[in-house]
Amino acid sequence: MPEHTTASRLKLSGLCFLLQILTIILFAVFARYSPERSPSLCSQKVNCSWRNQESGFQHPRFRDVHLKALLGLGLLVTFLGRYGLGSAAVSILSVAFAIQWALLIQGFFYFFLNGKIYVGAQSMVSADFCTAAVLVSTGAVLGRVNPLQMLLLTLLGVILFTLNEYLLLSLMGVNDSGGSLTVHTFGAYFGLMVSRLLHQPHGDKRKEQQDTGHQPDVFAVIGTIYLWIFWPSFTSATAVRDNTEPWALLNTYFSLAASTLATFVLSPILNEEGTLRMVQIQDATLAGAAVMGMAGEMLVTPFGALIAGFLAGLIPPLGFRFLTPILRSSLKTPDTCGVHNVHGLPGVLGALLGTLLAALATADAYGGRLELVFPLVAQGSRTATNQALCQLGALPVTLLLATLGGCVTG
């Protein structure tokens, strides 16, 4: 046993060394700081998701998005009885590598010009979106993989996330500024497929390690508060300043509030203990944010955001009660953090909501914002119906790529 432990530590040390040396070399060859006062490289690309951004407002957005990914999602993985704090350490390890790797992989798609990748606050925000998707994926396999495997999952997850994002946002012209599909849906089902491939029929003895009752809810309290503070900024991070950004902020906040109340409508009924726990608000927060990822900057209206959040908030308690046991027993797919309930299904609901709103988009309703939210519709290249079909078609594309990528990674 000691020899096995020593070998594992040496493998982890060696992989970290090789990955860091590789990224240093690639950064030395390709990465340069972007000029402070220059047109956005991404805005030169057709249908780029990072369109018409200004360098002046990127620092606070990067700060909010980064804090949400690191502290919000990072603290939510500390509930395992045996591996709680260790899981947080592994999450930070994944974040540290994912940001570097995402800057390179996404740089070749969005920030590449004259043979160089131009790095700035804008590309850092994009990398944090990718990191959030990876953290969602790791939630499905938490406690059942070692740090070495987590790094390999991050390595492939970043590449596949970027490919899916490029297909949806650049080639298909889909609007998914807050990541209902690219972050939540892709991250959840990618992680679930990895979990399915890693399933061991005789691994039930590890169940005690995944008991959520051993760690106090203090970590869930802190993580949930950070999510409430910073997730509206995350959803609006790619919205155009002073135009669609306020919609994204307000819609996300309305959704968070309604999803929390919805959770407490069902939890006292479905939970045999009858006690209200902070982890339930945590799940509601994640679901409420996931459903508003695509529709956040669209004309949801306040009551529409409340309805969407309420519906999303019903999913986690129902999912944990009825769907999670089916995933574990019948489909042989353990889901440690319940990403299917708090990210996957709410993300799918958010994609359907975005499809509906795209079909109803008109110049009279949006005014000058139509060009910012649906530029192809405003330019006459597409009708609202065609845009809605593209939004809907992005769902099976994401599910297919997440499933195949998860199988290969697993």
Short mmCIF file of C-alpha atoms in Angstrom, two decimals:
data_model
loop_
_atom_site.label_atom_id
_atom_site.label_comp_id
_atom_site.label_asym_id
_atom_site.label_seq_id
_atom_site.Cartn_x
_atom_site.Cartn_y
_atom_site.Cartn_z
CA MET A 1 0.00 0.00 0.00
CA PRO A 2 2.76 2.54 0.79
CA GLU A 3 4.45 1.73 -2.54
CA HIS A 4 1.16 2.34 -4.35
CA THR A 5 0.70 5.66 -2.54
CA THR A 6 4.24 6.74 -3.36
CA ALA A 7 3.77 5.83 -7.02
CA SER A 8 0.54 7.83 -7.17
CA ARG A 9 2.20 10.88 -5.65
CA LEU A 10 5.07 10.63 -8.12
CA LYS A 11 2.67 10.32 -11.04
CA LEU A 12 0.75 13.39 -9.91
CA SER A 13 3.95 15.34 -9.39
CA GLY A 14 5.24 14.32 -12.81
CA LEU A 15 1.99 15.17 -14.59
CA CYS A 16 1.76 18.58 -12.93
CA PHE A 17 5.37 19.27 -13.92
CA LEU A 18 4.83 18.22 -17.53
CA LEU A 19 1.59 20.15 -17.91
CA GLN A 20 3.06 23.31 -16.44
CA ILE A 21 6.19 23.11 -18.60
CA LEU A 22 3.98 22.52 -21.65
CA THR A 23 1.80 25.55 -20.93
CA ILE A 24 4.84 27.73 -20.23
CA ILE A 25 6.33 26.81 -23.59
CA LEU A 26 3.05 27.42 -25.41
CA PHE A 27 2.58 30.74 -23.65
CA ALA A 28 6.13 31.76 -24.57
CA VAL A 29 5.51 30.95 -28.22
CA PHE A 30 1.96 32.23 -28.68
CA ALA A 31 0.67 34.38 -25.81
CA ARG A 32 1.03 38.15 -25.73
CA TYR A 33 -0.82 40.86 -23.80
CA SER A 34 -3.50 42.53 -25.87
CA PRO A 35 -3.09 46.28 -26.51
CA GLU A 36 -5.11 48.36 -24.06
CA ARG A 37 -6.65 50.58 -26.70
CA SER A 38 -7.36 48.42 -29.70
CA PRO A 39 -10.46 46.96 -31.34
CA SER A 40 -11.55 43.66 -29.89
CA LEU A 41 -10.02 40.78 -31.79
CA CYS A 42 -13.14 38.78 -31.20
CA SER A 43 -15.42 41.46 -32.57
CA GLN A 44 -13.73 40.94 -35.95
CA LYS A 45 -15.12 37.41 -36.08
CA VAL A 46 -18.65 36.71 -37.29
CA ASN A 47 -21.17 35.87 -34.56
CA CYS A 48 -18.47 35.76 -31.91
CA SER A 49 -19.93 35.39 -28.42
CA TRP A 50 -17.54 37.99 -27.03
CA ARG A 51 -18.78 40.77 -29.28
CA ASN A 52 -18.43 44.53 -28.97
CA GLN A 53 -16.62 44.37 -25.64
CA GLU A 54 -14.80 47.34 -24.15
CA SER A 55 -11.59 46.91 -22.21
CA GLY A 56 -12.61 49.45 -19.59
CA PHE A 57 -15.23 47.35 -17.87
CA GLN A 58 -13.59 43.95 -18.01
CA HIS A 59 -11.71 43.97 -14.68
CA PRO A 60 -14.75 43.99 -12.36
CA ARG A 61 -16.45 41.38 -14.52
CA PHE A 62 -13.40 39.16 -14.43
CA ARG A 63 -13.24 39.56 -10.66
CA ASP A 64 -16.89 38.62 -10.17
CA VAL A 65 -16.78 35.68 -12.57
CA HIS A 66 -13.53 34.39 -11.06
CA LEU A 67 -14.82 34.65 -7.49
CA LYS A 68 -18.01 32.86 -8.47
CA ALA A 69 -16.08 29.97 -10.03
CA LEU A 70 -13.43 29.67 -7.33
CA LEU A 71 -15.35 30.42 -4.13
CA GLY A 72 -18.92 29.71 -5.16
CA LEU A 73 -18.51 26.39 -6.96
CA GLY A 74 -15.27 25.54 -5.15
CA LEU A 75 -16.82 25.60 -1.69
CA LEU A 76 -19.79 23.52 -2.77
CA VAL A 77 -17.64 20.39 -3.13
CA THR A 78 -16.58 20.26 0.53
CA PHE A 79 -19.55 18.22 1.78
CA LEU A 80 -18.00 14.75 1.48
CA GLY A 81 -17.49 13.22 4.89
CA ARG A 82 -14.01 11.83 4.24
CA TYR A 83 -12.72 13.94 1.36
CA GLY A 84 -14.37 17.32 2.01
CA LEU A 85 -11.37 19.62 2.32
CA GLY A 86 -9.35 17.46 -0.04
CA SER A 87 -12.03 17.94 -2.69
CA ALA A 88 -11.66 21.71 -2.34
CA ALA A 89 -7.90 21.36 -2.85
CA VAL A 90 -8.42 19.24 -5.97
CA SER A 91 -10.94 21.79 -7.28
CA ILE A 92 -8.38 24.58 -6.92
CA LEU A 93 -5.84 22.36 -8.70
CA SER A 94 -8.30 21.91 -11.57
CA VAL A 95 -9.03 25.64 -11.68
CA ALA A 96 -5.32 26.51 -11.75
CA PHE A 97 -4.69 24.28 -14.75
CA ALA A 98 -8.01 24.87 -16.51
CA ILE A 99 -7.51 28.63 -16.68
CA GLN A 100 -4.09 28.29 -18.30
CA TRP A 101 -5.22 25.57 -20.70
CA ALA A 102 -8.45 27.38 -21.61
CA LEU A 103 -6.57 30.59 -22.41
CA LEU A 104 -4.54 28.64 -24.97
CA ILE A 105 -7.30 26.48 -26.47
CA GLN A 106 -9.87 29.29 -26.62
CA GLY A 107 -7.18 31.68 -27.77
CA PHE A 108 -6.72 29.76 -31.00
CA PHE A 109 -10.47 30.11 -31.70
CA TYR A 110 -11.24 33.65 -30.51
CA PHE A 111 -8.11 35.69 -29.77
CA PHE A 112 -5.64 34.53 -32.44
CA LEU A 113 -4.19 37.12 -34.80
CA ASN A 114 -0.96 37.15 -36.81
CA GLY A 115 0.23 33.95 -35.19
CA LYS A 116 -0.25 35.16 -31.60
CA ILE A 117 -2.87 34.75 -28.87
CA TYR A 118 -3.69 38.12 -27.32
CA VAL A 119 -4.47 37.71 -23.64
CA GLY A 120 -6.52 40.24 -21.68
CA ALA A 121 -9.37 40.52 -19.21
CA GLN A 122 -11.79 39.51 -21.94
CA SER A 123 -10.02 36.22 -22.59
CA MET A 124 -9.77 35.61 -18.83
CA VAL A 125 -13.55 35.91 -18.49
CA SER A 126 -13.92 33.40 -21.32
CA ALA A 127 -11.47 31.05 -19.58
CA ASP A 128 -13.42 31.29 -16.33
CA PHE A 129 -16.60 30.24 -18.16
CA CYS A 130 -14.74 27.17 -19.35
CA THR A 131 -13.43 26.54 -15.84
CA ALA A 132 -16.97 26.69 -14.45
CA ALA A 133 -18.07 23.99 -16.91
CA VAL A 134 -15.16 21.79 -15.83
CA LEU A 135 -16.09 22.24 -12.16
CA VAL A 136 -19.65 21.21 -12.98
CA SER A 137 -18.31 18.06 -14.65
CA THR A 138 -16.09 17.14 -11.73
CA GLY A 139 -19.11 17.27 -9.43
CA ALA A 140 -20.42 14.05 -10.97
CA VAL A 141 -17.26 12.07 -10.15
CA LEU A 142 -16.21 13.76 -6.93
CA GLY A 143 -14.81 11.36 -4.33
CA ARG A 144 -14.30 8.58 -6.90
CA VAL A 145 -11.33 9.92 -8.85
CA ASN A 146 -7.84 10.90 -7.75
CA PRO A 147 -6.13 14.23 -8.53
CA LEU A 148 -4.27 12.64 -11.45
CA GLN A 149 -7.52 11.59 -13.09
CA MET A 150 -9.07 14.98 -12.32
CA LEU A 151 -6.29 16.72 -14.23
CA LEU A 152 -6.82 14.44 -17.22
CA LEU A 153 -10.56 15.15 -17.09
CA THR A 154 -9.78 18.87 -17.03
CA LEU A 155 -7.37 18.53 -19.95
CA LEU A 156 -9.94 16.91 -22.22
CA GLY A 157 -12.92 18.79 -20.79
CA VAL A 158 -11.47 22.18 -21.72
CA ILE A 159 -10.87 21.08 -25.30
CA LEU A 160 -14.37 19.65 -25.71
CA PHE A 161 -16.02 22.63 -24.01
CA THR A 162 -14.26 25.01 -26.39
CA LEU A 163 -15.25 22.92 -29.40
CA ASN A 164 -18.90 22.87 -28.30
CA GLU A 165 -18.87 26.61 -27.59
CA TYR A 166 -17.35 27.36 -30.99
CA LEU A 167 -19.91 25.19 -32.81
CA LEU A 168 -22.82 26.83 -31.03
CA LEU A 169 -21.83 30.47 -30.74
CA SER A 170 -19.70 31.05 -33.81
CA LEU A 171 -20.88 28.56 -36.43
CA MET A 172 -24.56 28.23 -35.51
CA GLY A 173 -25.02 31.81 -34.28
CA VAL A 174 -26.70 30.70 -31.05
CA ASN A 175 -27.16 33.17 -28.19
CA ASP A 176 -26.10 31.53 -24.90
CA SER A 177 -24.40 34.35 -23.04
CA GLY A 178 -24.86 32.86 -19.56
CA GLY A 179 -24.11 29.27 -20.48
CA SER A 180 -27.33 27.28 -20.08
CA LEU A 181 -26.02 24.94 -22.76
CA THR A 182 -22.29 25.59 -22.95
CA VAL A 183 -21.63 25.59 -19.19
CA HIS A 184 -24.45 23.84 -17.32
CA THR A 185 -25.84 21.28 -19.77
CA PHE A 186 -22.52 20.37 -21.35
CA GLY A 187 -20.69 20.24 -18.02
CA ALA A 188 -23.37 18.08 -16.38
CA TYR A 189 -23.78 15.44 -19.07
CA PHE A 190 -20.07 15.32 -19.86
CA GLY A 191 -19.42 14.57 -16.19
CA LEU A 192 -22.26 12.04 -16.00
CA MET A 193 -20.89 10.06 -18.95
CA VAL A 194 -17.44 10.02 -17.36
CA SER A 195 -19.08 8.79 -14.15
CA ARG A 196 -20.91 6.05 -16.06
CA LEU A 197 -17.70 4.77 -17.63
CA LEU A 198 -15.90 4.82 -14.28
CA HIS A 199 -18.66 2.89 -12.51
CA GLN A 200 -17.48 -0.21 -10.65
CA PRO A 201 -20.13 -2.80 -9.77
CA HIS A 202 -18.42 -3.63 -6.50
CA GLY A 203 -17.66 -0.06 -5.50
CA ASP A 204 -20.58 0.30 -3.09
CA LYS A 205 -18.21 0.15 -0.16
CA ARG A 206 -17.22 3.70 -1.01
CA LYS A 207 -20.74 4.91 -0.37
CA GLU A 208 -19.83 5.91 3.16
CA GLN A 209 -17.27 8.32 1.75
CA GLN A 210 -20.03 10.17 -0.08
CA ASP A 211 -22.26 10.65 2.95
CA THR A 212 -23.28 14.31 2.85
CA GLY A 213 -24.14 14.43 6.53
CA HIS A 214 -20.61 14.42 7.95
CA GLN A 215 -19.58 17.94 7.10
CA PRO A 216 -21.39 20.93 8.60
CA ASP A 217 -23.40 23.18 6.30
CA VAL A 218 -21.08 26.11 6.95
CA PHE A 219 -19.35 25.55 3.61
CA ALA A 220 -22.71 25.44 1.84
CA VAL A 221 -23.66 28.70 3.58
CA ILE A 222 -20.52 30.52 2.41
CA GLY A 223 -20.63 29.05 -1.09
CA THR A 224 -24.30 29.85 -1.57
CA ILE A 225 -23.84 33.45 -0.42
CA TYR A 226 -21.03 33.87 -2.93
CA LEU A 227 -23.25 32.42 -5.66
CA TRP A 228 -26.05 34.86 -4.79
CA ILE A 229 -23.65 37.81 -4.88
CA PHE A 230 -21.68 36.99 -8.00
CA TRP A 231 -23.83 34.80 -10.26
CA PRO A 232 -25.84 37.70 -11.73
CA SER A 233 -22.48 39.14 -12.84
CA PHE A 234 -21.54 35.76 -14.29
CA THR A 235 -24.72 35.58 -16.36
CA SER A 236 -24.23 39.14 -17.62
CA ALA A 237 -20.46 38.93 -18.13
CA THR A 238 -20.75 38.62 -21.91
CA ALA A 239 -23.73 40.94 -22.31
CA VAL A 240 -23.06 44.30 -23.89
CA ARG A 241 -22.58 46.99 -21.28
CA ASP A 242 -25.42 49.43 -20.55
CA ASN A 243 -27.70 47.63 -22.97
CA THR A 244 -28.59 43.99 -22.32
CA GLU A 245 -26.53 43.73 -19.13
CA PRO A 246 -29.25 45.11 -16.81
CA TRP A 247 -31.73 42.59 -18.20
CA ALA A 248 -29.35 39.72 -17.48
CA LEU A 249 -28.65 40.95 -13.95
CA LEU A 250 -32.30 41.46 -13.02
CA ASN A 251 -33.59 38.31 -14.71
CA THR A 252 -31.01 36.18 -12.91
CA TYR A 253 -31.81 37.72 -9.54
CA PHE A 254 -35.56 37.20 -10.03
CA SER A 255 -34.89 33.61 -11.01
CA LEU A 256 -32.71 32.97 -7.95
CA ALA A 257 -35.41 34.30 -5.63
CA ALA A 258 -38.23 32.28 -7.18
CA SER A 259 -36.21 29.05 -7.37
CA THR A 260 -35.42 29.28 -3.66
CA LEU A 261 -39.07 29.58 -2.74
CA ALA A 262 -39.96 26.71 -5.08
CA THR A 263 -37.44 24.47 -3.36
CA PHE A 264 -39.07 25.09 0.00
CA VAL A 265 -42.45 24.31 -1.47
CA LEU A 266 -41.40 20.71 -2.11
CA SER A 267 -38.54 20.02 0.30
CA PRO A 268 -40.66 19.90 3.48
CA ILE A 269 -42.96 17.42 1.72
CA LEU A 270 -40.33 15.20 0.11
CA ASN A 271 -37.74 15.36 2.87
CA GLU A 272 -38.57 12.90 5.62
CA GLU A 273 -36.41 14.77 8.13
CA GLY A 274 -38.59 17.83 7.75
CA THR A 275 -35.69 20.17 8.53
CA LEU A 276 -34.66 23.00 6.22
CA ARG A 277 -30.99 22.87 5.21
CA MET A 278 -28.71 25.37 3.53
CA VAL A 279 -27.77 22.81 0.91
CA GLN A 280 -31.33 23.05 -0.42
CA ILE A 281 -30.89 26.78 -1.03
CA GLN A 282 -27.57 25.94 -2.67
CA ASP A 283 -29.26 23.58 -5.13
CA ALA A 284 -32.01 26.12 -5.79
CA THR A 285 -29.44 28.83 -6.51
CA LEU A 286 -27.63 26.65 -9.03
CA ALA A 287 -30.85 25.63 -10.74
CA GLY A 288 -32.19 29.19 -10.87
CA ALA A 289 -28.96 30.42 -12.44
CA ALA A 290 -28.77 27.57 -14.95
CA VAL A 291 -32.26 28.18 -16.31
CA MET A 292 -31.48 31.86 -16.93
CA GLY A 293 -28.14 31.30 -18.68
CA MET A 294 -29.47 31.49 -22.23
CA ALA A 295 -32.52 33.69 -21.66
CA GLY A 296 -30.90 36.17 -19.28
CA GLU A 297 -30.27 38.95 -21.78
CA MET A 298 -33.48 38.26 -23.70
CA LEU A 299 -36.84 39.87 -23.05
CA VAL A 300 -37.99 37.43 -20.37
CA THR A 301 -39.85 40.15 -18.43
CA PRO A 302 -39.79 40.13 -14.60
CA PHE A 303 -42.77 37.79 -14.20
CA GLY A 304 -41.30 35.47 -16.85
CA ALA A 305 -38.03 35.26 -14.92
CA LEU A 306 -39.98 34.46 -11.75
CA ILE A 307 -41.91 31.69 -13.52
CA ALA A 308 -38.74 30.19 -15.01
CA GLY A 309 -36.95 30.32 -11.66
CA PHE A 310 -39.90 28.73 -9.89
CA LEU A 311 -40.02 25.84 -12.38
CA ALA A 312 -36.26 25.35 -12.12
CA GLY A 313 -36.46 25.33 -8.33
CA LEU A 314 -38.86 22.39 -8.43
CA ILE A 315 -36.35 20.23 -10.28
CA PRO A 316 -33.68 19.60 -7.56
CA PRO A 317 -35.97 18.23 -4.82
CA LEU A 318 -37.87 16.09 -7.31
CA GLY A 319 -34.67 14.96 -8.98
CA PHE A 320 -32.89 13.97 -5.79
CA ARG A 321 -35.96 12.07 -4.60
CA PHE A 322 -36.87 10.20 -7.79
CA LEU A 323 -34.22 10.53 -10.54
CA THR A 324 -30.95 10.16 -8.61
CA PRO A 325 -31.81 6.66 -7.32
CA ILE A 326 -32.65 5.60 -10.91
CA LEU A 327 -29.34 6.98 -12.20
CA ARG A 328 -27.42 5.14 -9.50
CA SER A 329 -29.20 1.77 -9.52
CA SER A 330 -30.66 1.28 -13.00
CA LEU A 331 -28.33 3.36 -15.20
CA LYS A 332 -25.21 2.67 -13.09
CA THR A 333 -24.32 6.36 -13.13
CA PRO A 334 -23.41 7.72 -9.69
CA ASP A 335 -23.84 11.49 -9.41
CA THR A 336 -21.99 12.68 -6.32
CA CYS A 337 -23.05 16.34 -6.37
CA GLY A 338 -26.34 15.84 -8.20
CA VAL A 339 -25.22 17.81 -11.25
CA HIS A 340 -28.04 16.23 -13.27
CA ASN A 341 -30.61 17.87 -11.02
CA VAL A 342 -29.02 21.28 -10.42
CA HIS A 343 -27.21 21.87 -13.73
CA GLY A 344 -28.29 19.40 -16.43
CA LEU A 345 -32.08 19.51 -16.34
CA PRO A 346 -32.31 23.25 -15.47
CA GLY A 347 -29.88 23.92 -18.31
CA VAL A 348 -32.12 22.02 -20.73
CA LEU A 349 -35.12 23.98 -19.45
CA GLY A 350 -33.15 27.19 -19.99
CA ALA A 351 -32.42 26.16 -23.58
CA LEU A 352 -36.11 25.56 -24.24
CA LEU A 353 -36.96 28.94 -22.70
CA GLY A 354 -34.34 30.62 -24.88
CA THR A 355 -35.82 28.93 -27.94
CA LEU A 356 -39.29 30.25 -27.12
CA LEU A 357 -38.05 33.78 -26.55
CA ALA A 358 -36.04 33.72 -29.79
CA ALA A 359 -39.17 32.77 -31.72
CA LEU A 360 -41.03 35.74 -30.17
CA ALA A 361 -38.24 38.29 -30.76
CA THR A 362 -39.35 41.34 -32.72
CA ALA A 363 -37.87 44.73 -33.43
CA ASP A 364 -40.87 46.40 -31.79
CA ALA A 365 -40.28 44.54 -28.51
CA TYR A 366 -36.47 44.81 -28.40
CA GLY A 367 -35.91 48.11 -30.14
CA GLY A 368 -32.22 48.80 -30.63
CA ARG A 369 -31.32 45.86 -28.40
CA LEU A 370 -32.38 43.36 -31.07
CA GLU A 371 -29.07 43.89 -32.87
CA LEU A 372 -27.19 43.13 -29.65
CA VAL A 373 -29.16 40.03 -28.65
CA PHE A 374 -29.95 38.57 -32.09
CA PRO A 375 -27.67 40.34 -34.59
CA LEU A 376 -28.51 38.01 -37.49
CA VAL A 377 -32.23 38.63 -37.04
CA ALA A 378 -31.71 42.39 -36.88
CA GLN A 379 -29.59 42.29 -40.04
CA GLY A 380 -32.24 40.30 -41.90
CA SER A 381 -30.01 37.25 -42.37
CA ARG A 382 -32.43 35.15 -40.34
CA THR A 383 -36.03 35.25 -39.32
CA ALA A 384 -36.97 34.89 -35.68
CA THR A 385 -38.26 31.38 -36.44
CA ASN A 386 -34.94 30.34 -37.97
CA GLN A 387 -33.08 31.76 -34.98
CA ALA A 388 -35.34 29.76 -32.67
CA LEU A 389 -34.64 26.59 -34.64
CA CYS A 390 -30.91 27.22 -34.28
CA GLN A 391 -31.33 27.74 -30.55
CA LEU A 392 -33.27 24.48 -30.32
CA GLY A 393 -30.81 22.59 -32.54
CA ALA A 394 -27.98 23.57 -30.22
CA LEU A 395 -29.44 21.31 -27.51
CA PRO A 396 -28.93 17.96 -29.29
CA VAL A 397 -25.53 19.13 -30.54
CA THR A 398 -24.45 19.84 -26.97
CA LEU A 399 -25.86 16.58 -25.63
CA LEU A 400 -24.19 14.57 -28.40
CA LEU A 401 -20.79 16.17 -27.94
CA ALA A 402 -21.00 15.93 -24.14
CA THR A 403 -21.99 12.25 -24.34
CA LEU A 404 -19.33 11.23 -26.84
CA GLY A 405 -16.68 13.34 -25.15
CA GLY A 406 -17.59 11.92 -21.76
CA CYS A 407 -17.32 8.37 -23.09
CA VAL A 408 -13.86 9.02 -24.55
CA THR A 409 -12.68 10.77 -21.38
CA GLY A 410 -14.12 8.05 -19.13
#
